[in-house]
Amino acid sequence: MIILGIETSCDETAAAIVVDGTTILSSEVSSQVKVHHPYGGVVPELASRKHIEAIVPIVSAAIQSSDVNLKQIDGIAVTQGPGLIGSLLVGFSFAKAYAFALDIPWVGVNHLEGHINSVFLESDPPPFPFVSLLVSGGHTSLYYVTAHLEAKLMGQTRDDAAGEAYDKVAKMLGLGSPGGNIIDDLAAKGDPNRIVFPRTYLDKQGFDFSFSGIKTAVNRYIQKYSDDYKNRIPDIAAGFQASVVEVLTFKVIQAALERGCGHVAIVGGVAANNGLRQRVTRAAKENGLQVHIPSVRLCGDNAAMIAAAGYHHLKAGRVSTMDMDVFSRSQ
Ligand code: KG4
Ligand code: ZN
């Protein structure tokens, strides 16, 4: 089954052609990072306008580079939510119209289901059940995954998402936005033990997270050393990253051990983090677990993961209808 995936939930306009939820024929992503950069965060109104400009060229590029013709596309999968309403509406309305014109089925996909299914686009996917840590700009959640579209929430952040903490700390340090990868690069140059920030485990037996405390701790450090903190930015980045990575790693390993499953997955934009990838890989090995982290291009928002999840809906005969609408938050 050849699926056209479309993703416009935030600031990336993306389209992909994927076969049977596993094989990527093409995956195009147009990022708006430069557009929002001067504002220090995503401006929703600008985001929707940019999606409108990009959607047709990006879908065309995905189809062209996949070498399939329009008649070969069996269905369309499009992000329905959660995300920015104005942004979601661009991809969602486009998908409705395109499916109608091609006379093929289409389905709205939950963006988080997309991230969870991103591991199935790699050559070594986990067997069910497995524990998946979804870490992105909007979410930090642990799931017990028993099937492609069956994920039980084990815990989630009570305040900021991990990616949001990265972005806010980057902003405080004057590094620009989004700043996750900038902090990641700087952390590699700093000493993680020179400035020790708190680790927020909450209940060590539980699987909820909290990242607002570490953000405040970094802010306090900056205030306290306002004269010379700029000389210690790599150490601040390394100390901050060590704190976030330690807690994320501890919880995902604990979750797998508690559930007795031998496989863990890390997905979402923050799964691109080098410190997290290395630490989780090491901890998994020490605990006899196997870890699955998609390649970096599949960690951030993309449409291949939407096509991968959508494939399982369409295969089960679950199709969307024209009266359906987007949603901003998960229920
Ligand atoms: O999954 P994603 O592209 O969008 C959402 O669904 O939110 O994740 C974006 C988030 C941003 O907060 C960004 O700063 C973060 O992922 N990110 C990283 C890295 N690359 C992207 N965070 C830490 N380290 C990275 N290397
Ligand atoms: Zn995402």
Coordinates of C-alpha atoms and ligand atoms in Angstrom, one line a residue:
M1 CA 0.0 0.0 0.0
I2 CA 1.5 3.3 -1.1
I3 CA 0.6 6.2 1.2
L4 CA 1.2 9.9 0.8
G5 CA 1.9 11.4 4.3
I6 CA 1.3 15.1 5.1
E7 CA 2.4 16.9 8.2
T8 CA 1.8 20.6 9.1
S9 CA 1.2 20.6 12.8
C10 CA 3.8 23.2 13.8
D11 CA 6.6 24.8 11.8
E12 CA 7.6 22.1 9.3
T13 CA 5.7 21.6 6.1
A14 CA 6.4 17.9 5.2
A15 CA 5.2 15.3 2.7
A16 CA 6.4 11.7 2.1
I17 CA 5.7 8.6 0.1
V18 CA 5.9 5.4 2.2
V19 CA 5.2 1.8 1.3
D20 CA 3.4 -0.5 3.8
G21 CA 4.3 1.8 6.7
T22 CA 8.0 0.7 6.5
T23 CA 9.8 1.8 3.3
I24 CA 10.4 5.5 2.6
L25 CA 10.4 6.3 -1.1
S26 CA 10.7 10.0 -0.4
S27 CA 10.5 12.4 2.5
E28 CA 10.5 16.2 2.0
V29 CA 10.6 18.7 4.9
S30 CA 10.5 22.4 4.6
S31 CA 11.5 24.1 7.8
Q32 CA 10.3 27.5 8.9
V33 CA 13.0 27.9 11.5
K34 CA 14.5 31.0 9.8
V35 CA 11.0 32.7 9.6
H36 CA 10.4 32.4 13.4
H37 CA 14.0 32.9 14.5
P38 CA 13.7 36.7 15.0
Y39 CA 10.7 36.2 17.3
G40 CA 12.3 33.6 19.6
G41 CA 9.5 31.1 19.1
V42 CA 6.9 29.9 16.6
V43 CA 4.4 32.7 15.6
P44 CA 1.2 30.8 14.7
E45 CA -0.2 33.2 12.2
L46 CA 3.1 33.3 10.3
A47 CA 3.3 29.5 10.5
S48 CA 0.0 29.0 8.7
R49 CA 0.9 31.4 6.0
K50 CA 4.2 29.7 5.3
H51 CA 2.4 26.3 5.2
I52 CA 0.0 27.7 2.6
E53 CA 3.0 28.7 0.4
A54 CA 4.9 25.5 0.9
I55 CA 2.3 22.7 0.8
V56 CA 1.9 22.4 -3.0
P57 CA 5.6 22.5 -3.8
I58 CA 6.5 20.1 -1.0
V59 CA 3.8 17.5 -1.9
S60 CA 4.9 17.8 -5.6
A61 CA 8.5 17.3 -4.6
A62 CA 7.7 14.2 -2.5
I63 CA 5.7 12.6 -5.3
Q64 CA 8.3 13.5 -8.0
S65 CA 11.3 12.2 -6.0
S66 CA 9.5 9.0 -5.1
D67 CA 9.1 8.0 -8.7
V68 CA 5.5 6.9 -8.2
N69 CA 2.7 8.3 -10.3
L70 CA -0.6 9.7 -8.9
K71 CA -2.5 6.6 -9.9
Q72 CA -0.3 4.4 -7.7
I73 CA -1.1 6.3 -4.5
D74 CA -3.5 4.2 -2.4
G75 CA -4.3 6.6 0.4
I76 CA -3.4 9.8 2.2
A77 CA -2.5 10.2 5.9
V78 CA -2.4 13.6 7.4
T79 CA -1.8 15.0 10.8
Q80 CA -5.1 15.9 12.5
G81 CA -3.6 17.0 15.9
P82 CA -2.3 18.0 18.4
G83 CA -0.7 21.1 17.1
L84 CA -1.4 24.7 16.0
I85 CA -4.9 24.9 14.6
G86 CA -4.1 27.3 11.8
S87 CA -1.1 25.1 10.8
L88 CA -3.0 21.8 11.0
L89 CA -5.8 23.2 8.9
V90 CA -3.5 23.8 5.9
G91 CA -2.4 20.2 5.7
F92 CA -5.7 18.7 6.7
S93 CA -7.8 20.7 4.2
F94 CA -5.2 20.0 1.5
A95 CA -5.4 16.3 2.2
K96 CA -9.2 16.3 2.0
A97 CA -9.2 18.1 -1.3
Y98 CA -6.4 15.9 -2.8
A99 CA -8.0 12.7 -1.7
F100 CA -11.3 13.8 -3.2
A101 CA -9.7 14.8 -6.4
L102 CA -7.8 11.5 -6.6
D103 CA -10.8 9.5 -5.4
I104 CA -8.7 7.6 -2.7
P105 CA -9.3 7.1 1.0
W106 CA -7.6 9.4 3.5
V107 CA -7.2 9.4 7.3
G108 CA -6.4 11.9 10.0
V109 CA -3.5 10.8 12.2
N110 CA -2.5 11.7 15.7
H111 CA 0.9 13.4 15.6
L112 CA 2.1 11.4 18.6
E113 CA 1.1 8.1 17.0
G114 CA 3.3 9.3 14.1
H115 CA 6.3 9.8 16.3
I116 CA 5.8 6.4 18.0
N117 CA 5.7 4.7 14.6
S118 CA 8.8 6.4 13.3
V119 CA 10.9 3.5 14.6
F120 CA 9.2 1.2 12.1
L121 CA 10.8 3.1 9.3
E122 CA 14.2 1.8 10.3
S123 CA 15.7 -1.5 9.4
D124 CA 15.7 -2.9 13.0
P125 CA 12.2 -2.1 14.5
P126 CA 11.3 -3.2 18.0
P127 CA 9.0 -6.2 18.6
F128 CA 5.8 -5.6 20.6
P129 CA 5.5 -4.8 23.4
F130 CA 8.1 -2.1 24.0
V131 CA 8.4 1.1 26.0
S132 CA 8.6 4.3 24.0
L133 CA 9.8 7.6 25.3
L134 CA 8.4 10.5 23.2
V135 CA 10.5 13.6 23.8
S136 CA 9.7 16.7 21.7
G137 CA 9.1 20.4 21.9
G138 CA 5.5 19.8 23.0
H139 CA 5.6 16.4 24.7
T140 CA 7.5 14.3 27.2
S141 CA 5.6 11.0 27.6
L142 CA 6.3 7.4 28.3
Y143 CA 4.2 4.8 26.6
Y144 CA 3.8 1.1 26.8
V145 CA 3.3 0.1 23.2
T146 CA 1.5 -3.2 22.4
A147 CA 0.6 -2.6 18.7
H148 CA 1.2 0.1 16.1
L149 CA -1.8 2.1 17.2
E150 CA -2.1 0.9 20.8
A151 CA 0.0 2.9 23.3
K152 CA -0.8 3.1 27.0
L153 CA 0.4 6.3 28.6
M154 CA 2.7 5.4 31.6
G155 CA 3.6 9.0 32.6
Q156 CA 4.2 12.4 31.2
T157 CA 5.5 15.8 32.1
R158 CA 3.6 17.8 34.6
D159 CA 4.9 21.1 33.2
D160 CA 7.3 21.8 30.4
A161 CA 8.3 19.3 27.7
A162 CA 12.0 18.4 27.6
G163 CA 12.4 20.2 24.2
E164 CA 10.6 23.2 25.6
A165 CA 13.2 23.3 28.4
Y166 CA 16.0 23.1 25.9
D167 CA 14.5 25.9 23.9
K168 CA 13.9 28.2 26.9
V169 CA 17.4 27.6 28.3
A170 CA 18.9 28.4 24.8
K171 CA 16.9 31.6 24.7
M172 CA 18.1 32.6 28.2
L173 CA 21.7 32.0 27.1
G174 CA 21.0 34.1 24.0
L175 CA 21.6 31.1 21.7
G176 CA 18.5 31.5 19.5
S177 CA 15.5 29.3 19.0
P178 CA 14.9 26.4 18.6
G179 CA 18.0 25.8 20.6
G180 CA 18.0 22.0 21.4
N181 CA 20.7 21.1 18.9
I182 CA 22.8 24.3 19.7
I183 CA 22.8 23.3 23.4
D184 CA 23.6 19.7 22.4
D185 CA 26.7 20.9 20.4
L186 CA 27.8 23.2 23.2
A187 CA 27.4 20.5 25.9
A188 CA 29.9 18.3 24.0
K189 CA 32.5 21.1 24.6
G190 CA 31.7 21.6 28.3
D191 CA 32.2 19.8 31.6
P192 CA 29.0 18.2 32.8
N193 CA 30.3 18.1 36.4
R194 CA 31.4 21.7 36.8
I195 CA 28.0 23.2 37.3
V196 CA 25.5 20.6 38.8
F197 CA 21.8 21.4 38.3
P198 CA 19.1 19.5 40.2
R199 CA 17.7 16.2 38.9
T200 CA 13.9 16.2 39.2
Y201 CA 12.8 12.6 39.6
L202 CA 9.5 13.4 41.4
D203 CA 8.5 9.9 42.6
K204 CA 11.3 7.5 41.6
Q205 CA 8.8 4.7 41.2
G206 CA 6.6 6.8 39.0
F207 CA 6.9 7.9 35.4
D208 CA 5.9 11.5 35.4
F209 CA 8.5 14.2 34.6
S210 CA 9.0 17.9 35.5
F211 CA 11.4 20.3 33.7
S212 CA 10.4 23.7 35.0
G213 CA 12.7 23.4 38.1
I214 CA 15.8 22.9 36.0
K215 CA 14.9 25.8 33.8
T216 CA 14.5 28.0 36.9
A217 CA 17.8 26.7 38.3
V218 CA 19.6 27.7 35.1
N219 CA 17.9 31.1 35.2
R220 CA 19.0 31.6 38.8
Y221 CA 22.6 30.7 37.9
I222 CA 22.6 33.2 35.1
Q223 CA 21.3 35.9 37.4
K224 CA 23.8 35.1 40.1
Y225 CA 26.8 35.1 37.7
S226 CA 25.4 37.8 35.4
D227 CA 28.9 39.3 35.0
D228 CA 30.7 36.2 33.7
Y229 CA 28.2 33.4 32.9
K230 CA 28.9 34.1 29.2
N231 CA 32.4 32.6 29.7
R232 CA 30.9 29.4 31.0
I233 CA 28.2 28.7 28.4
P234 CA 29.5 25.3 27.4
D235 CA 29.6 24.2 31.1
I236 CA 26.1 25.5 31.7
A237 CA 24.9 23.6 28.6
A238 CA 26.7 20.4 29.7
G239 CA 25.4 20.7 33.2
F240 CA 21.8 21.3 32.0
Q241 CA 22.0 18.5 29.5
A242 CA 23.4 16.0 32.1
S243 CA 20.4 16.7 34.4
V244 CA 17.8 16.3 31.7
V245 CA 19.4 13.2 30.1
E246 CA 20.0 11.5 33.4
V247 CA 16.3 11.7 34.4
L248 CA 15.0 10.7 31.0
T249 CA 17.3 7.7 30.9
F250 CA 16.5 6.6 34.4
K251 CA 12.7 6.7 33.7
V252 CA 12.7 4.9 30.4
I253 CA 15.0 2.1 31.7
Q254 CA 12.8 1.8 34.8
A255 CA 9.7 1.6 32.7
A256 CA 11.0 -1.2 30.6
L257 CA 12.2 -3.2 33.7
E258 CA 8.9 -2.7 35.4
R259 CA 7.0 -3.9 32.4
G260 CA 9.4 -6.7 31.8
C261 CA 10.0 -5.8 28.1
G262 CA 13.4 -6.1 26.5
H263 CA 13.1 -3.2 24.1
V264 CA 12.9 0.6 24.5
A265 CA 12.5 3.3 21.8
I266 CA 13.3 7.0 22.0
V267 CA 11.4 9.2 19.5
G268 CA 10.6 12.9 18.9
G269 CA 12.8 15.9 18.2
V270 CA 14.9 15.5 21.4
A271 CA 15.7 11.9 20.4
A272 CA 18.2 13.6 18.0
N273 CA 20.2 14.6 21.1
N274 CA 23.6 13.1 21.1
G275 CA 24.0 13.0 24.9
L276 CA 20.6 11.2 25.3
R277 CA 21.3 8.7 22.5
Q278 CA 24.7 7.8 24.0
R279 CA 23.4 7.6 27.6
V280 CA 20.3 5.6 26.9
T281 CA 22.3 3.2 24.6
R282 CA 24.8 2.6 27.5
A283 CA 22.2 2.2 30.2
A284 CA 20.1 -0.2 28.0
K285 CA 23.2 -2.3 27.4
E286 CA 24.0 -2.4 31.2
N287 CA 20.4 -3.6 31.8
G288 CA 20.2 -6.2 29.0
L289 CA 17.8 -4.1 27.0
Q290 CA 17.8 -3.2 23.3
V291 CA 17.4 0.4 22.3
H292 CA 15.8 1.7 19.1
I293 CA 16.3 5.4 18.1
P294 CA 15.4 6.5 14.6
S295 CA 18.0 8.3 12.5
V296 CA 18.0 12.1 13.1
R297 CA 15.9 13.0 10.1
L298 CA 13.1 10.8 11.5
C299 CA 13.3 12.3 15.0
G300 CA 12.1 15.8 14.2
D301 CA 8.7 16.4 12.6
N302 CA 8.3 14.6 9.2
A303 CA 5.6 13.2 7.1
A304 CA 7.0 9.7 6.7
M305 CA 6.1 8.9 10.3
I306 CA 2.5 10.1 9.6
A307 CA 2.3 7.9 6.6
A308 CA 3.6 5.0 8.7
A309 CA 0.9 5.4 11.3
G310 CA -1.8 6.2 8.7
Y311 CA -1.0 2.9 6.9
H312 CA -2.2 0.9 9.9
H313 CA -5.4 2.9 10.1
L314 CA -6.1 2.5 6.4
K315 CA -5.2 -1.2 6.4
A316 CA -7.8 -1.6 9.2
G317 CA -10.4 0.2 7.0
R318 CA -10.4 3.3 9.2
V319 CA -11.0 6.3 7.0
S320 CA -11.8 9.9 7.7
T321 CA -14.7 11.8 6.3
M322 CA -15.1 15.3 4.9
D323 CA -16.9 16.6 8.1
M324 CA -13.9 15.8 10.3
D325 CA -11.9 18.6 11.9
V326 CA -8.4 19.2 13.4
F327 CA -7.8 19.3 17.1
S328 CA -5.2 21.3 19.1
R329 CA -4.7 19.0 22.1
S330 CA -4.8 15.3 22.8
Q331 CA -8.0 14.3 24.8
Ligands
KG4_1 O1 9.4 16.5 17.4 P1 9.7 17.9 17.1 O2 10.4 18.3 15.8 O3 8.5 18.9 17.2 C1 7.5 18.7 18.1 O4 6.6 17.8 17.9 O5 7.6 19.4 19.2 O6 10.7 18.4 18.3 C2 11.2 19.7 18.3 C3 12.0 19.9 19.6 C4 12.5 21.3 19.8 O7 12.2 21.7 21.2 C5 14.0 21.2 19.6 O8 14.8 22.2 20.4 C6 14.3 19.8 20.0 O9 13.2 19.1 19.5 N1 15.6 19.3 19.5 C7 16.6 18.9 20.3 C8 17.7 18.5 19.5 N2 17.2 18.6 18.2 C9 16.0 19.1 18.2 N3 16.7 18.9 21.7 C10 17.9 18.5 22.2 N4 18.9 18.1 21.4 C11 18.9 18.1 20.1 N5 19.9 17.7 19.3
ZN2 ZN 6.6 16.3 16.7

